[in-house]
XYZ file of C-alpha atoms in Angstrom:
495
model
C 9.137 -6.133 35.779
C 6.944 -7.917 38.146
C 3.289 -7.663 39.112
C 4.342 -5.989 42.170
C 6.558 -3.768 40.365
C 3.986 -2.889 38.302
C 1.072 -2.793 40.557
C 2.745 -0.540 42.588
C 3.873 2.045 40.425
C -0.070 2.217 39.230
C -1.293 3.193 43.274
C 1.747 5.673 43.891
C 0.403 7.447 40.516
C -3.232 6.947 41.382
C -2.409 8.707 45.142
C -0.964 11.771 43.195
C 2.528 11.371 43.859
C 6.092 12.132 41.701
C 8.644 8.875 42.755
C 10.651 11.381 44.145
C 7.404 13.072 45.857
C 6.395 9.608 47.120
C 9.933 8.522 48.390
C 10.302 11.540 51.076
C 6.866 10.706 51.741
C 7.404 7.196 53.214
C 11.030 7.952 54.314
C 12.327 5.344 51.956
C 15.709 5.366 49.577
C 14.814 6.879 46.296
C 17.412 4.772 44.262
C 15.865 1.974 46.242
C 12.304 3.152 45.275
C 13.411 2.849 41.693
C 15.195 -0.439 41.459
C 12.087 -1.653 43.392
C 9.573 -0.450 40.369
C 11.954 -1.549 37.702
C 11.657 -5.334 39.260
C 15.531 -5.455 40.199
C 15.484 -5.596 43.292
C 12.771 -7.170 46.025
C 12.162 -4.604 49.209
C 12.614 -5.661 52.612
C 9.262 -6.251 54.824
C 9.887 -2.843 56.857
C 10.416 -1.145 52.964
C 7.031 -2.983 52.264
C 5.443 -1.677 55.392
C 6.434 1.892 54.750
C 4.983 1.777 51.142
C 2.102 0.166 52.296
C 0.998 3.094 55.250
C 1.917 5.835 52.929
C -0.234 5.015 50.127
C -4.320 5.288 50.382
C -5.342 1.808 49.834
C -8.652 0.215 49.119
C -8.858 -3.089 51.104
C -8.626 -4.980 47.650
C -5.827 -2.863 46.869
C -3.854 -3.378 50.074
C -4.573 -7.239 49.411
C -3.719 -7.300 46.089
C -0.734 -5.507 46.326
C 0.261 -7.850 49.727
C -0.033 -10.849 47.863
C 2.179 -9.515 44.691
C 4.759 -8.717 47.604
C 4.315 -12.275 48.808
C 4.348 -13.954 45.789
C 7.313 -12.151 44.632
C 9.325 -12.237 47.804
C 8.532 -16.268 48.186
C 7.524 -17.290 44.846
C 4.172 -18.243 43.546
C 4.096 -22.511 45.412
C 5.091 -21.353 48.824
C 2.228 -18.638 48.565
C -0.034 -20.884 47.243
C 1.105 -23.431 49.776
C 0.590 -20.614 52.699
C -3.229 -19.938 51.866
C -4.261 -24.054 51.501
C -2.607 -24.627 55.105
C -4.665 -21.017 56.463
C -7.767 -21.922 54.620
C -7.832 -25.925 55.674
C -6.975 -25.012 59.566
C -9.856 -22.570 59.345
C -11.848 -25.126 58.407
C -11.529 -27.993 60.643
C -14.030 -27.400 62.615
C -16.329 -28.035 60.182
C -16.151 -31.668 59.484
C -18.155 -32.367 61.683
C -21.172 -30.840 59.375
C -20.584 -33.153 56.635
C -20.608 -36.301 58.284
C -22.979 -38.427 56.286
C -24.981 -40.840 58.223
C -24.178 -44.467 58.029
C -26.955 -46.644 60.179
C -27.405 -50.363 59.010
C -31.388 -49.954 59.345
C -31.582 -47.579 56.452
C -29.015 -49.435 54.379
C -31.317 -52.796 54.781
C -35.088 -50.768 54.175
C -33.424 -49.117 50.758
C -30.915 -50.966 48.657
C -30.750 -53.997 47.246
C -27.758 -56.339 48.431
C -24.447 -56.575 47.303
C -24.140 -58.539 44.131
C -23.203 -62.517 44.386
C -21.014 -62.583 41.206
C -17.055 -62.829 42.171
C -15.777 -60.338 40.244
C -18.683 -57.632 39.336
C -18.628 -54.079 37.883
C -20.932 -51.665 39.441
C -21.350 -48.006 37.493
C -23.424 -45.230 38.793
C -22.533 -42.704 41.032
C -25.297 -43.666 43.872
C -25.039 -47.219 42.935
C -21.500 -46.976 43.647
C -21.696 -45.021 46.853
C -25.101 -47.540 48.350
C -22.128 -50.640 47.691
C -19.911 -48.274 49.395
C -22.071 -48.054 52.404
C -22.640 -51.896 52.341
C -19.639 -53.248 52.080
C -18.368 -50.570 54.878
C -21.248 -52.115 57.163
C -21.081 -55.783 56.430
C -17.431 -55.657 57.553
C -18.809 -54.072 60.724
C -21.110 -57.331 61.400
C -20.175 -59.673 64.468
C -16.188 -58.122 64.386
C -15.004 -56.904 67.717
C -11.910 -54.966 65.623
C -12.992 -54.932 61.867
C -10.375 -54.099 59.611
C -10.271 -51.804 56.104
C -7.483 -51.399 54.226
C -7.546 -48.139 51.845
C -5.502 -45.696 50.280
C -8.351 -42.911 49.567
C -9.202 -40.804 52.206
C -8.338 -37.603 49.983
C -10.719 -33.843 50.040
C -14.734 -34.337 50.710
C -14.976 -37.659 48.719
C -18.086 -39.978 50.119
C -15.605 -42.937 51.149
C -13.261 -40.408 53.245
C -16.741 -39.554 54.893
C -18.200 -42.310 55.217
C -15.169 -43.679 56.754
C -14.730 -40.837 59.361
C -18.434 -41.549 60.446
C -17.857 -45.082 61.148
C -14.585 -44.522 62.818
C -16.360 -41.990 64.958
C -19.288 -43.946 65.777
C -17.083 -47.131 66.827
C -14.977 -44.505 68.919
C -11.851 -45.743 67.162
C -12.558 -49.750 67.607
C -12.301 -49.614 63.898
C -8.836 -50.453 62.506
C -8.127 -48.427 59.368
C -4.920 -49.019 57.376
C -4.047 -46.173 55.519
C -1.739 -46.201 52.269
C -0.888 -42.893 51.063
C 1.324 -41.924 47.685
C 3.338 -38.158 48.294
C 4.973 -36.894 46.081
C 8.764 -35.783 46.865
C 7.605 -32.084 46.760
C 4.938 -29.910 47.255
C 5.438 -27.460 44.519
C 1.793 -26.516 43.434
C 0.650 -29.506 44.272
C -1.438 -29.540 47.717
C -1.909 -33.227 47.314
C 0.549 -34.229 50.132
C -1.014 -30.923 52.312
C -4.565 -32.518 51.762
C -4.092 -36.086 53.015
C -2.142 -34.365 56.531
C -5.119 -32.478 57.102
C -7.413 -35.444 56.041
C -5.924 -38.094 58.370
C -5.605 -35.554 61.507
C -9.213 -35.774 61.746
C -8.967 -39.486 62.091
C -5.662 -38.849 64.382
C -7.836 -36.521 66.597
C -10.813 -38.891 66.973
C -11.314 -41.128 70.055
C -9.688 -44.272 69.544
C -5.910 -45.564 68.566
C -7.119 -47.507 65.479
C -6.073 -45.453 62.546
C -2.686 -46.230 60.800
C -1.804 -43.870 57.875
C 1.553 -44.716 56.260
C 2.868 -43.287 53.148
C 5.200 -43.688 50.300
C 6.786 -41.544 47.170
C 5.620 -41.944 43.898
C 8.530 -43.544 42.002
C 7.415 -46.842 43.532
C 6.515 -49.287 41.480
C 2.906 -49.119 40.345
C 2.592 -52.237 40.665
C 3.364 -52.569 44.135
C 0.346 -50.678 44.991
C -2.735 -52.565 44.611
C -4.767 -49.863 42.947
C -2.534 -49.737 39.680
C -5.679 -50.050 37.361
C -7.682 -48.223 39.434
C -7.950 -44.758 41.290
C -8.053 -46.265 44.787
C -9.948 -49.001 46.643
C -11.441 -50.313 50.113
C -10.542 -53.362 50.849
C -12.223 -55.799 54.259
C -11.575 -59.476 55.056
C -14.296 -60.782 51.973
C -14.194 -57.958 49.652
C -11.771 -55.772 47.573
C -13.806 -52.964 46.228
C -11.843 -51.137 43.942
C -12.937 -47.687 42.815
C -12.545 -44.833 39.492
C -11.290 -41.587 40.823
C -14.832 -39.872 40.067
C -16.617 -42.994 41.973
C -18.691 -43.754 39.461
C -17.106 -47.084 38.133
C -16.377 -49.818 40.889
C -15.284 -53.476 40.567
C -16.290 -55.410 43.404
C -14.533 -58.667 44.251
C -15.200 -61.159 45.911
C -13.601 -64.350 44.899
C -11.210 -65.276 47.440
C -8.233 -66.059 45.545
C -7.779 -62.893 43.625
C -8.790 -60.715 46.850
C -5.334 -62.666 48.856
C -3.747 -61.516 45.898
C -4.973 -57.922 46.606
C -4.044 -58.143 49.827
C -0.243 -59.575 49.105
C 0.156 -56.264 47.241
C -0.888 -54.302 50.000
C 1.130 -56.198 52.489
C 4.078 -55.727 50.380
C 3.258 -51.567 49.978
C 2.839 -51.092 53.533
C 6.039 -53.215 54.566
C 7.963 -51.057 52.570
C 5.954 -47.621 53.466
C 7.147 -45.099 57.076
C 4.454 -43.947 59.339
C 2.831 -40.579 58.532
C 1.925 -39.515 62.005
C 2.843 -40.689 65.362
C 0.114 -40.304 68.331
C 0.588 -40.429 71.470
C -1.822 -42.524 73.195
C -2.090 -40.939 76.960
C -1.345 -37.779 78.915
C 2.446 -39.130 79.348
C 3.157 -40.483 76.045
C 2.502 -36.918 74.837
C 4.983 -35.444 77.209
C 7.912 -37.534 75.958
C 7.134 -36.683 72.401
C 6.849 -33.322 73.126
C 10.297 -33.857 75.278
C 11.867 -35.325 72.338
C 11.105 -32.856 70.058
C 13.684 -30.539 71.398
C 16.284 -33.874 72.409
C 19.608 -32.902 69.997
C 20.353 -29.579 71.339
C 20.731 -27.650 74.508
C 18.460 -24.662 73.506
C 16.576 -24.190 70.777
C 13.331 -21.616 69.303
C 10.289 -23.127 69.724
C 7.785 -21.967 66.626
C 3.797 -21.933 67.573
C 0.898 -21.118 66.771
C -2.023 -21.683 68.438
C -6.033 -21.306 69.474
C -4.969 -22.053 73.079
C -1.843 -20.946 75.170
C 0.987 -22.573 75.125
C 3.313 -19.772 75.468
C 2.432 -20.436 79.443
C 4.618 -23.027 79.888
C 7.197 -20.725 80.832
C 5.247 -18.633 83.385
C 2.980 -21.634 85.521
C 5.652 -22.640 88.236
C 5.545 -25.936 90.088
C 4.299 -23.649 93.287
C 1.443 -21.928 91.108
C 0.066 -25.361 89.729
C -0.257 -26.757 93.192
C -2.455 -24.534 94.243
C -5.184 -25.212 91.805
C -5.097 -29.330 91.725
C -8.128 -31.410 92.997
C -6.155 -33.483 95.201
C -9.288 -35.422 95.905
C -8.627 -36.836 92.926
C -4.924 -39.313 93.689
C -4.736 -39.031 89.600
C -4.715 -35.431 90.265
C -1.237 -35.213 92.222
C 0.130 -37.640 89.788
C -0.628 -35.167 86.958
C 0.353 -32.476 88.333
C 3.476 -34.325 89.380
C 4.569 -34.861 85.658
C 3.225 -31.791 84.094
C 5.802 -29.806 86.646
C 8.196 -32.105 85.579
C 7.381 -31.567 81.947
C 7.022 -27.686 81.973
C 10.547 -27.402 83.841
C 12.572 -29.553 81.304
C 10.626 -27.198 78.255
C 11.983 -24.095 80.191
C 15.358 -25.346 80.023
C 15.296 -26.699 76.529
C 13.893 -23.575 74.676
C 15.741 -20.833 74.435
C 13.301 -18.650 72.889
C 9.563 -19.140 71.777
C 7.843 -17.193 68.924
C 3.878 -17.818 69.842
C 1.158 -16.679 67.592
C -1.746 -17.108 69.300
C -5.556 -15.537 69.352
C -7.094 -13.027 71.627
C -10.001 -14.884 72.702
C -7.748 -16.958 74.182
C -6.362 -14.792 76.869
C -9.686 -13.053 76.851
C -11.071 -16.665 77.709
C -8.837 -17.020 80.507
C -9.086 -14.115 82.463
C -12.723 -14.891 82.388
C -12.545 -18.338 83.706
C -8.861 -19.239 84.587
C -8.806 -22.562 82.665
C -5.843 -23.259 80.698
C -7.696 -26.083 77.831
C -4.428 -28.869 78.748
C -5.749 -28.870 82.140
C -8.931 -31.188 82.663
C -11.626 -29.419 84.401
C -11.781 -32.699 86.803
C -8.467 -32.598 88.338
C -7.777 -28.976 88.351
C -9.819 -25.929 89.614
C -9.255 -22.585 87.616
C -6.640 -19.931 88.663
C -8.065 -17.116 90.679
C -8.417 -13.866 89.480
C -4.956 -12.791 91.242
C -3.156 -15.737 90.145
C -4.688 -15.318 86.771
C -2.677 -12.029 86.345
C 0.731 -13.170 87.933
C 0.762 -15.840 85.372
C 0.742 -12.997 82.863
C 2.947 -10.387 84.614
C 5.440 -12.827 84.585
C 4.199 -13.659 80.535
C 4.937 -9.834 80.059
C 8.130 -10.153 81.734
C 9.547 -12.558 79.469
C 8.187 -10.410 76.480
C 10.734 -7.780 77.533
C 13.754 -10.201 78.081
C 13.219 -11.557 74.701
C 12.440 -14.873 75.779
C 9.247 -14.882 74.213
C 8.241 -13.096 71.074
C 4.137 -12.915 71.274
C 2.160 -12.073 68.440
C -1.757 -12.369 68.387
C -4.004 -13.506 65.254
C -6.369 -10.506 64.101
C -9.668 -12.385 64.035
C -10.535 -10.644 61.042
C -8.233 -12.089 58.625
C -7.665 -15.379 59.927
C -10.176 -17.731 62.454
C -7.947 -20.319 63.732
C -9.844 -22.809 65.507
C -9.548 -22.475 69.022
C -8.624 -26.296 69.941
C -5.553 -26.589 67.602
C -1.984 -26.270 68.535
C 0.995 -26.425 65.857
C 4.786 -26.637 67.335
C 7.535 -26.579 65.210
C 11.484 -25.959 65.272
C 14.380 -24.747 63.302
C 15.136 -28.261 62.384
C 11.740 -29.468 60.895
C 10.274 -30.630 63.869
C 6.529 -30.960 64.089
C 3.993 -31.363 66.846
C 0.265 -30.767 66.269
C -2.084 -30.556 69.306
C -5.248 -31.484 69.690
C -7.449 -29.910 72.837
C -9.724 -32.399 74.480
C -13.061 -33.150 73.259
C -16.254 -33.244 74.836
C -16.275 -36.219 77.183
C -12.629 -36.771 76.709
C -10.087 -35.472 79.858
C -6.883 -35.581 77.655
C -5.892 -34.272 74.444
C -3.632 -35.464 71.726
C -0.400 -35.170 70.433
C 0.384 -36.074 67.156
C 3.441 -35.873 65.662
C 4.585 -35.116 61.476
C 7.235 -37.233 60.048
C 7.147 -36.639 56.342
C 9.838 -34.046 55.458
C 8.161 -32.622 53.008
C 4.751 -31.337 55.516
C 7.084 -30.284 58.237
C 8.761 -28.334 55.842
C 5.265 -26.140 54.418
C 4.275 -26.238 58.173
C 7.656 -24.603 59.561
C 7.841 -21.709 56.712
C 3.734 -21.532 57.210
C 4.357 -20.554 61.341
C 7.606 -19.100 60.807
C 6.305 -16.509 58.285
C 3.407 -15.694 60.358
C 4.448 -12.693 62.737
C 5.566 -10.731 59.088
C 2.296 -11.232 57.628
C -0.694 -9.428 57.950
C -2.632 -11.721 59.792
C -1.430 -11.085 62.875
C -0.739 -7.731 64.961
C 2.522 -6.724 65.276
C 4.806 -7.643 68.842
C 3.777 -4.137 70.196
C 0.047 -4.350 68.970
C -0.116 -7.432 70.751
C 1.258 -6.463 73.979
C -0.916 -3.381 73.843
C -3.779 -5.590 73.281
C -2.865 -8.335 76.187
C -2.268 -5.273 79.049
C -5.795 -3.804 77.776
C -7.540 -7.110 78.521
C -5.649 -7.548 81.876
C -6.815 -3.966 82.911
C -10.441 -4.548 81.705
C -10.362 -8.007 83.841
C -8.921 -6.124 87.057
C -11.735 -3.564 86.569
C -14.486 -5.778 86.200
C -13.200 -7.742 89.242
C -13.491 -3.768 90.935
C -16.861 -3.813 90.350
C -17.972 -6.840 91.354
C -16.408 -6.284 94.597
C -17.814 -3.024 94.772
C -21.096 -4.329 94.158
């Protein structure tokens, strides 16, 4: 029997019920009901949903007994895998916080200098991390491009931050070469999951600078440069190579045995594949986007998303005209190619299952900005237009052409400027809103198999979880914001 199993039989006795009591109860197959509770046979979500509005639950009951159905319908990794991807999108806003501050004057009033020996071991946590810091900054000095070469980026570690600071500061006129090790499957392992979610921060910064490659782990260890130690930074005088707890570094700098350092790397990243590919302007993006769907005539597009991407399908060519800043000539231009772009989506996409969040619609019926759209080229939709773009939205929600689900901000806060985009075949596309100062976003797409993989089944299985309201929930919610939008627009008038 399984915990499930198990679980469950303990809450239908709790409520007071016989099996057979319980089973006309929830309108469920008795026989069913019992192969269920002996653990032979796994229920079907709508089964699950019955049992689950029958019973009285506690919250931490309905939880509890969710996840037993989750892990037992999926196994243990890909639930495991499911709450790392939730829990690290809900927090990637919040990098920003930890940003340690790297300034050269504060580096020269309290430390000491690097140390003049060619090869010399450093121990000490903060002795470790002030070398960090100078060797960082020295490469910095007089360099128009500097250059570091790393493979640790990995969780809240002090060089992955102190790296992201710099690269930040220099708005991406900081070349980073990434090396990455992944292993050949996820399993229980978030390791490969971490480093995505580390180097789409770099990806999303300002700047095209940041190169992350990767390769499996039944390389050689001696092809990577790091074989006797955790990981290393490495600049054009100095390998710095570092113990996985950072407090044990060996700093080199004897030229000789850092080119030798440096061959190794050379050698790794020749034979390594790109982890990401970013598009570097407004039109780039478009044909990545465009050749995401290339293969097929139609195919489901997968999303979800703190923004609104299931509009594609309802802003015509005639409806974006009307809001560009043609004072602008960029502005035709733009709107030129995004009509283009939105009319070859229609007709590769057959279908399009979009999760999305309800501050997002509520957001544009209170200011008619779509976030893809910069504020300097394009004026917001009117109030009127504003609804005809949904109509239409609510249209295609009856002809099955798009299946809309909204996130219940209660159970998962998924950052507003994100976008993920996947398809049947593996596909990945994540999305990055523009920043503050910044009038385009970014595309960046996945290629290692094993990330679009956890991110397809981590979309795919949202619109069965409890996360998210159900299809009719959702289009109960979006008509009640469109009527509380066309009210408020009564009274103003009124007024």
């Amino acid at each position: 029997m399984s915990d499930f199993s198990i679980f469950l039989e303990q809450l239908i006795r709790e409520n007071g019920y016989s099996i057979y009591g319980f089973a006309q109860e929830a309108g469920v197959d008795r026989p069913t009901l019992h192969r269920v509770l002996k653990g032979q046979l796994t229920p079907s979500t709508s089964f699950f949903q019955k049992i689950v509005k029958t019973l009285r639950l506690f919250p931490q009951e309905r939880e509890q007994l969710t996840q037993n159905y989750d892990i037992l319908k999926n196994g243990e990794s890909v639930f495991r895998q499911r709450i790392y991807i939730k829990e690290r999108l809900e927090h990637l806003n919040d990098f920003v916080a930890c940003r340690p501050q790297l300034s050269g004057d504060a580096v020269a009033a309290g430390e000491n200098g690097l140390p003049t020996e060619p090869i010399a071991c450093i121990r000490g946590e903060y002795r470790v991390e002030s070398v960090i810091r100078q060797v960082l900054l020295e490469e910095l000095k007089g360099q128009k491009r500097p250059v570091i070469s790393t493979n640790i980026l990995e969780g809240p570690s002090y060089v992955g931050r102190a790296l992201l600071q710099l690269y930040l500061e220099r708005e991406g006129q900081l070349e980073i070469r990434h090396l990455i090790r992944f292993h050949k499957s996820i399993g229980s392992h978030m390791h490969n999951l971490t480093m995505l979610f580390d180097a789409l921060l770099f990806s999303f910064s300002p700047g095209d600078g940041y190169r992350p490659c990767f390769y499996y782990e039944n390389v050689s260890q001696y092809t990577d440069p790091a074989s006797l130690f955790h990981s290393y930074l490495m600049t054009k005088k100095h390998v710095l190579c570092l113990s996985e707890d950072l407090k044990v570094a060996a700093l080199i700098q004897e030229p000789k045995t850092r080119a030798c350092y440096e061959q190794c790397f050379q050698r790794t990243i020749a034979a390594a594949e790109p982890l990401l590919q970013r598009a570097a302007s407004l039109e780039e993006g478009y044909r990545i986007e465009e050749a995401f769907y290339r293969g097929k005539e139609v195919r489901t597009l997968f999303s979800v998303s703190g923004g609104l991407p299931c509009l594609y399908f309802c802003c015509t060519p005639e409806i974006l005209r009307t809001v560009g800043r043609f004072e602008y000539p960029q502005a035709r231009a733009l709107l030129e190619i995004t009509c283009q772009h939105y009319e070859r989506l229609a007709q590769s996409i057959k279908t399009s299952a979009a999760v999305t969040t309800v501050d997002s619609f509520r957001s544009f019926l209170q200011t008619g900005r779509v976030h893809t759209f910069p504020a300097k080229y394009v004026r917001p939709f009117d109030l009127s237009t504003r609804i005809v773009i949904l109509e239409r939205l609510l249209d295609l929600i009856h002809t099955g052409r798009i299946k809309l689900y909204l996130i219940n901000p209660v159970r998962f806060h998924f950052p507003e400027q994100i976008s993920i985009h996947v398809s049947e075949d593996q596909k990945c596309i994540v999305y990055a809103n523009p920043t503050s100062g910044y009038e385009w976003g970014t595309s960046v797409q996945v290629k290692e198999k094993t990330l679009r993989k956890a991110l397809l089944d981590f979309t795919v299985s949202l619109p069965e979880s409890e996360l998210v309201y159900t299809a009719r929930e959702s289009e109960g919610i979006l008509r009640n914001l469109m009527q509380a939008a066309r009210s408020e627009e009564e009274e103003r008038e009124n007024v």
